[in-house]
């Protein structure tokens, strides 16, 4: 018999509603699990145990009294540290925000509370979501991959992925700017969704690159991700970038039937240097889709090779602008060792930001400066449009697109990778952010004792298609085990 923390979010929901379990029992089991495991794994940077238990008792009381409850009633959920929640630490894993507590709730936090979810705490991340390893966090904590404690969990949402992978919660929210949900999901063997840009409100998310950032869920199954998306998606008066597009019930599309679905396989994603173990898992996954009746179509996305350089012009440029507000006067850490205003700005930012954030601010400031704006930033915007056009053209032929998530499995924590090598870890995930389309990482197999995910990409607001295909694939491989 499964332990409480081993169940899926959907199973927990049913057991709570059927009164087989109370939310208080579930939350207690989760905090016990965190106490047992988080010393080694390091998923969380703050917890709210007493408040969570109190909220769980309120949900239980509603159920006992026959009152209506929300869609996530009693389910423990974790948040990435860059999502603001009232009265709770919200520091984006940066020293410059040390001690900051939210004075309002992000829209996703409000939606979770309205759905009667139980928020249990904040997870570790790369500082201001800049990184692929969760090692640039300013917290004195190293988040480790639950499958091998000597390996990275991925990033920047590494704590979110490990919290689900190690059964410390059922749903965890991350943010994805260039792959920061999908890459750690693949490394840690969980499901991770980056929705369409404009599907979920970014209000209350501490910005890295505003035209690329998206909030999305991690969970154990595609069904759990669909359950979370039902709650999180939709319009928001506080975020004008959210599109007024109807939110379907995503659970209705999880039929397991994908006969006749056209799946595009872009030749540009199957590059030299793809780890042989990853390639084997990916090839087997394609065979599974064929066996389910899907039609595999070779396609071309010719501007893929320009995606990484385009991203690493645009994202740092936006980061440079977004982080300008942290100057030691209006926001953030203020140095105690300044004799004039110039020193105050310089020392506050030098002390408050880590090396990776400084590196990206410098790149961004450079490409936005006079004389370089046209040569770099403006040109990158034009290439971004070409990348989007590639996807638009591909979706005229196919329903979804199938790719690897990363070139290899999780690498070692002590791997000596240069910043450029780390940037190229996101080579397969970045294009979806540039095009604003949804992508999902789904566990597909193992290599070297480590999980490998596959990535499914859909047309804008086509989450239902990738969830449908992902659910069918997940069911097929589970039947084989």
mmCIF file with all atom_site columns, N, CA and C in Angstrom, residues 89-121:
data_model
loop_
_atom_site.group_PDB
_atom_site.id
_atom_site.type_symbol
_atom_site.label_atom_id
_atom_site.label_alt_id
_atom_site.label_comp_id
_atom_site.label_asym_id
_atom_site.label_entity_id
_atom_site.label_seq_id
_atom_site.pdbx_PDB_ins_code
_atom_site.Cartn_x
_atom_site.Cartn_y
_atom_site.Cartn_z
_atom_site.occupancy
_atom_site.B_iso_or_equiv
_atom_site.pdbx_formal_charge
_atom_site.auth_seq_id
_atom_site.auth_comp_id
_atom_site.auth_asym_id
_atom_site.auth_atom_id
_atom_site.pdbx_PDB_model_num
ATOM 1  N N  . UNK A 1 89  ? 8.563  35.036 3.408  1.00 0.00 ? 89  UNK A N  1
ATOM 2  C CA . UNK A 1 89  ? 9.816  35.349 2.725  1.00 0.00 ? 89  UNK A CA 1
ATOM 3  C C  . UNK A 1 89  ? 9.678  35.175 1.214  1.00 0.00 ? 89  UNK A C  1
ATOM 4  N N  . UNK A 1 90  ? 10.112 36.188 0.466  1.00 0.00 ? 90  UNK A N  1
ATOM 5  C CA . UNK A 1 90  ? 10.028 36.180 -1.001 1.00 0.00 ? 90  UNK A CA 1
ATOM 6  C C  . UNK A 1 90  ? 11.300 36.866 -1.492 1.00 0.00 ? 90  UNK A C  1
ATOM 7  N N  . UNK A 1 91  ? 12.377 36.102 -1.639 1.00 0.00 ? 91  UNK A N  1
ATOM 8  C CA . UNK A 1 91  ? 13.690 36.707 -1.791 1.00 0.00 ? 91  UNK A CA 1
ATOM 9  C C  . UNK A 1 91  ? 14.380 36.420 -3.123 1.00 0.00 ? 91  UNK A C  1
ATOM 10 N N  . UNK A 1 92  ? 13.750 35.620 -3.980 1.00 0.00 ? 92  UNK A N  1
ATOM 11 C CA . UNK A 1 92  ? 14.327 35.272 -5.276 1.00 0.00 ? 92  UNK A CA 1
ATOM 12 C C  . UNK A 1 92  ? 15.755 34.744 -5.122 1.00 0.00 ? 92  UNK A C  1
ATOM 13 N N  . UNK A 1 93  ? 16.015 34.098 -3.990 1.00 0.00 ? 93  UNK A N  1
ATOM 14 C CA . UNK A 1 93  ? 17.327 33.493 -3.687 1.00 0.00 ? 93  UNK A CA 1
ATOM 15 C C  . UNK A 1 93  ? 18.472 34.478 -3.870 1.00 0.00 ? 93  UNK A C  1
ATOM 16 N N  . UNK A 1 94  ? 18.226 35.754 -3.535 1.00 0.00 ? 94  UNK A N  1
ATOM 17 C CA . UNK A 1 94  ? 19.235 36.794 -3.714 1.00 0.00 ? 94  UNK A CA 1
ATOM 18 C C  . UNK A 1 94  ? 19.499 37.531 -2.410 1.00 0.00 ? 94  UNK A C  1
ATOM 19 N N  . UNK A 1 95  ? 20.756 37.818 -2.168 1.00 0.00 ? 95  UNK A N  1
ATOM 20 C CA . UNK A 1 95  ? 21.133 38.580 -0.977 1.00 0.00 ? 95  UNK A CA 1
ATOM 21 C C  . UNK A 1 95  ? 20.553 39.986 -1.019 1.00 0.00 ? 95  UNK A C  1
ATOM 22 N N  . UNK A 1 96  ? 20.333 40.506 -2.225 1.00 0.00 ? 96  UNK A N  1
ATOM 23 C CA . UNK A 1 96  ? 19.835 41.880 -2.337 1.00 0.00 ? 96  UNK A CA 1
ATOM 24 C C  . UNK A 1 96  ? 18.413 42.015 -1.781 1.00 0.00 ? 96  UNK A C  1
ATOM 25 N N  . UNK A 1 97  ? 17.698 40.874 -1.681 1.00 0.00 ? 97  UNK A N  1
ATOM 26 C CA . UNK A 1 97  ? 16.342 40.881 -1.119 1.00 0.00 ? 97  UNK A CA 1
ATOM 27 C C  . UNK A 1 97  ? 16.279 40.167 0.235  1.00 0.00 ? 97  UNK A C  1
ATOM 28 N N  . UNK A 1 98  ? 17.429 40.003 0.859  1.00 0.00 ? 98  UNK A N  1
ATOM 29 C CA . UNK A 1 98  ? 17.490 39.288 2.130  1.00 0.00 ? 98  UNK A CA 1
ATOM 30 C C  . UNK A 1 98  ? 16.539 39.911 3.156  1.00 0.00 ? 98  UNK A C  1
ATOM 31 N N  . UNK A 1 99  ? 15.681 39.056 3.738  1.00 0.00 ? 99  UNK A N  1
ATOM 32 C CA . UNK A 1 99  ? 14.745 39.517 4.762  1.00 0.00 ? 99  UNK A CA 1
ATOM 33 C C  . UNK A 1 99  ? 13.443 40.082 4.229  1.00 0.00 ? 99  UNK A C  1
ATOM 34 N N  . UNK A 1 100 ? 13.299 40.172 2.895  1.00 0.00 ? 100 UNK A N  1
ATOM 35 C CA . UNK A 1 100 ? 12.065 40.742 2.343  1.00 0.00 ? 100 UNK A CA 1
ATOM 36 C C  . UNK A 1 100 ? 10.902 39.773 2.497  1.00 0.00 ? 100 UNK A C  1
ATOM 37 N N  . UNK A 1 101 ? 9.758  40.281 2.948  1.00 0.00 ? 101 UNK A N  1
ATOM 38 C CA . UNK A 1 101 ? 8.512  39.510 3.015  1.00 0.00 ? 101 UNK A CA 1
ATOM 39 C C  . UNK A 1 101 ? 7.475  40.193 2.146  1.00 0.00 ? 101 UNK A C  1
ATOM 40 N N  . UNK A 1 102 ? 6.690  39.383 1.441  1.00 0.00 ? 102 UNK A N  1
ATOM 41 C CA . UNK A 1 102 ? 5.704  39.929 0.517  1.00 0.00 ? 102 UNK A CA 1
ATOM 42 C C  . UNK A 1 102 ? 4.654  40.778 1.214  1.00 0.00 ? 102 UNK A C  1
ATOM 43 N N  . UNK A 1 103 ? 4.211  41.830 0.525  1.00 0.00 ? 103 UNK A N  1
ATOM 44 C CA . UNK A 1 103 ? 3.142  42.684 1.080  1.00 0.00 ? 103 UNK A CA 1
ATOM 45 C C  . UNK A 1 103 ? 1.830  42.476 0.312  1.00 0.00 ? 103 UNK A C  1
ATOM 46 N N  . UNK A 1 104 ? 1.832  41.523 -0.616 1.00 0.00 ? 104 UNK A N  1
ATOM 47 C CA . UNK A 1 104 ? 0.618  41.148 -1.342 1.00 0.00 ? 104 UNK A CA 1
ATOM 48 C C  . UNK A 1 104 ? 0.824  39.736 -1.862 1.00 0.00 ? 104 UNK A C  1
ATOM 49 N N  . UNK A 1 105 ? -0.239 39.138 -2.369 1.00 0.00 ? 105 UNK A N  1
ATOM 50 C CA . UNK A 1 105 ? -0.157 37.805 -2.964 1.00 0.00 ? 105 UNK A CA 1
ATOM 51 C C  . UNK A 1 105 ? -0.075 37.908 -4.479 1.00 0.00 ? 105 UNK A C  1
ATOM 52 N N  . UNK A 1 106 ? 0.872  37.185 -5.075 1.00 0.00 ? 106 UNK A N  1
ATOM 53 C CA . UNK A 1 106 ? 0.884  37.025 -6.530 1.00 0.00 ? 106 UNK A CA 1
ATOM 54 C C  . UNK A 1 106 ? -0.449 36.425 -6.966 1.00 0.00 ? 106 UNK A C  1
ATOM 55 N N  . UNK A 1 107 ? -0.843 36.675 -8.203 1.00 0.00 ? 107 UNK A N  1
ATOM 56 C CA . UNK A 1 107 ? -2.132 36.149 -8.686 1.00 0.00 ? 107 UNK A CA 1
ATOM 57 C C  . UNK A 1 107 ? -2.189 34.631 -8.572 1.00 0.00 ? 107 UNK A C  1
ATOM 58 N N  . UNK A 1 108 ? -1.093 33.938 -8.888 1.00 0.00 ? 108 UNK A N  1
ATOM 59 C CA . UNK A 1 108 ? -1.123 32.468 -8.787 1.00 0.00 ? 108 UNK A CA 1
ATOM 60 C C  . UNK A 1 108 ? -1.308 32.029 -7.336 1.00 0.00 ? 108 UNK A C  1
ATOM 61 N N  . UNK A 1 109 ? -0.743 32.785 -6.405 1.00 0.00 ? 109 UNK A N  1
ATOM 62 C CA . UNK A 1 109 ? -0.895 32.460 -4.979 1.00 0.00 ? 109 UNK A CA 1
ATOM 63 C C  . UNK A 1 109 ? -2.345 32.656 -4.561 1.00 0.00 ? 109 UNK A C  1
ATOM 64 N N  . UNK A 1 110 ? -2.927 33.758 -5.002 1.00 0.00 ? 110 UNK A N  1
ATOM 65 C CA . UNK A 1 110 ? -4.352 34.015 -4.683 1.00 0.00 ? 110 UNK A CA 1
ATOM 66 C C  . UNK A 1 110 ? -5.235 32.919 -5.266 1.00 0.00 ? 110 UNK A C  1
ATOM 67 N N  . UNK A 1 111 ? -4.943 32.495 -6.490 1.00 0.00 ? 111 UNK A N  1
ATOM 68 C CA . UNK A 1 111 ? -5.751 31.445 -7.123 1.00 0.00 ? 111 UNK A CA 1
ATOM 69 C C  . UNK A 1 111 ? -5.617 30.114 -6.370 1.00 0.00 ? 111 UNK A C  1
ATOM 70 N N  . UNK A 1 112 ? -4.405 29.806 -5.924 1.00 0.00 ? 112 UNK A N  1
ATOM 71 C CA . UNK A 1 112 ? -4.213 28.580 -5.136 1.00 0.00 ? 112 UNK A CA 1
ATOM 72 C C  . UNK A 1 112 ? -5.011 28.645 -3.841 1.00 0.00 ? 112 UNK A C  1
ATOM 73 N N  . UNK A 1 113 ? -4.965 29.786 -3.181 1.00 0.00 ? 113 UNK A N  1
ATOM 74 C CA . UNK A 1 113 ? -5.707 29.937 -1.918 1.00 0.00 ? 113 UNK A CA 1
ATOM 75 C C  . UNK A 1 113 ? -7.214 29.839 -2.162 1.00 0.00 ? 113 UNK A C  1
ATOM 76 N N  . UNK A 1 114 ? -7.679 30.467 -3.252 1.00 0.00 ? 114 UNK A N  1
ATOM 77 C CA . UNK A 1 114 ? -9.110 30.400 -3.589 1.00 0.00 ? 114 UNK A CA 1
ATOM 78 C C  . UNK A 1 114 ? -9.543 28.963 -3.908 1.00 0.00 ? 114 UNK A C  1
ATOM 79 N N  . UNK A 1 115 ? -8.584 28.155 -4.398 1.00 0.00 ? 115 UNK A N  1
ATOM 80 C CA . UNK A 1 115 ? -8.877 26.750 -4.727 1.00 0.00 ? 115 UNK A CA 1
ATOM 81 C C  . UNK A 1 115 ? -8.686 25.830 -3.516 1.00 0.00 ? 115 UNK A C  1
ATOM 82 N N  . UNK A 1 116 ? -8.415 26.437 -2.338 1.00 0.00 ? 116 UNK A N  1
ATOM 83 C CA . UNK A 1 116 ? -8.236 25.695 -1.073 1.00 0.00 ? 116 UNK A CA 1
ATOM 84 C C  . UNK A 1 116 ? -6.995 24.809 -1.057 1.00 0.00 ? 116 UNK A C  1
ATOM 85 N N  . UNK A 1 117 ? -5.996 25.136 -1.909 1.00 0.00 ? 117 UNK A N  1
ATOM 86 C CA . UNK A 1 117 ? -4.702 24.444 -1.816 1.00 0.00 ? 117 UNK A CA 1
ATOM 87 C C  . UNK A 1 117 ? -3.999 24.887 -0.541 1.00 0.00 ? 117 UNK A C  1
ATOM 88 N N  . UNK A 1 118 ? -3.100 24.052 -0.053 1.00 0.00 ? 118 UNK A N  1
ATOM 89 C CA . UNK A 1 118 ? -2.346 24.367 1.165  1.00 0.00 ? 118 UNK A CA 1
ATOM 90 C C  . UNK A 1 118 ? -0.906 24.670 0.767  1.00 0.00 ? 118 UNK A C  1
ATOM 91 N N  . UNK A 1 119 ? -0.510 25.923 0.875  1.00 0.00 ? 119 UNK A N  1
ATOM 92 C CA . UNK A 1 119 ? 0.854  26.323 0.509  1.00 0.00 ? 119 UNK A CA 1
ATOM 93 C C  . UNK A 1 119 ? 1.780  25.990 1.673  1.00 0.00 ? 119 UNK A C  1
ATOM 94 N N  . UNK A 1 120 ? 2.816  25.198 1.387  1.00 0.00 ? 120 UNK A N  1
ATOM 95 C CA . UNK A 1 120 ? 3.665  24.693 2.477  1.00 0.00 ? 120 UNK A CA 1
ATOM 96 C C  . UNK A 1 120 ? 4.991  25.437 2.609  1.00 0.00 ? 120 UNK A C  1
ATOM 97 N N  . UNK A 1 121 ? 5.413  26.159 1.577  1.00 0.00 ? 121 UNK A N  1
ATOM 98 C CA . UNK A 1 121 ? 6.673  26.879 1.688  1.00 0.00 ? 121 UNK A CA 1
ATOM 99 C C  . UNK A 1 121 ? 7.239  27.271 0.340  1.00 0.00 ? 121 UNK A C  1
#
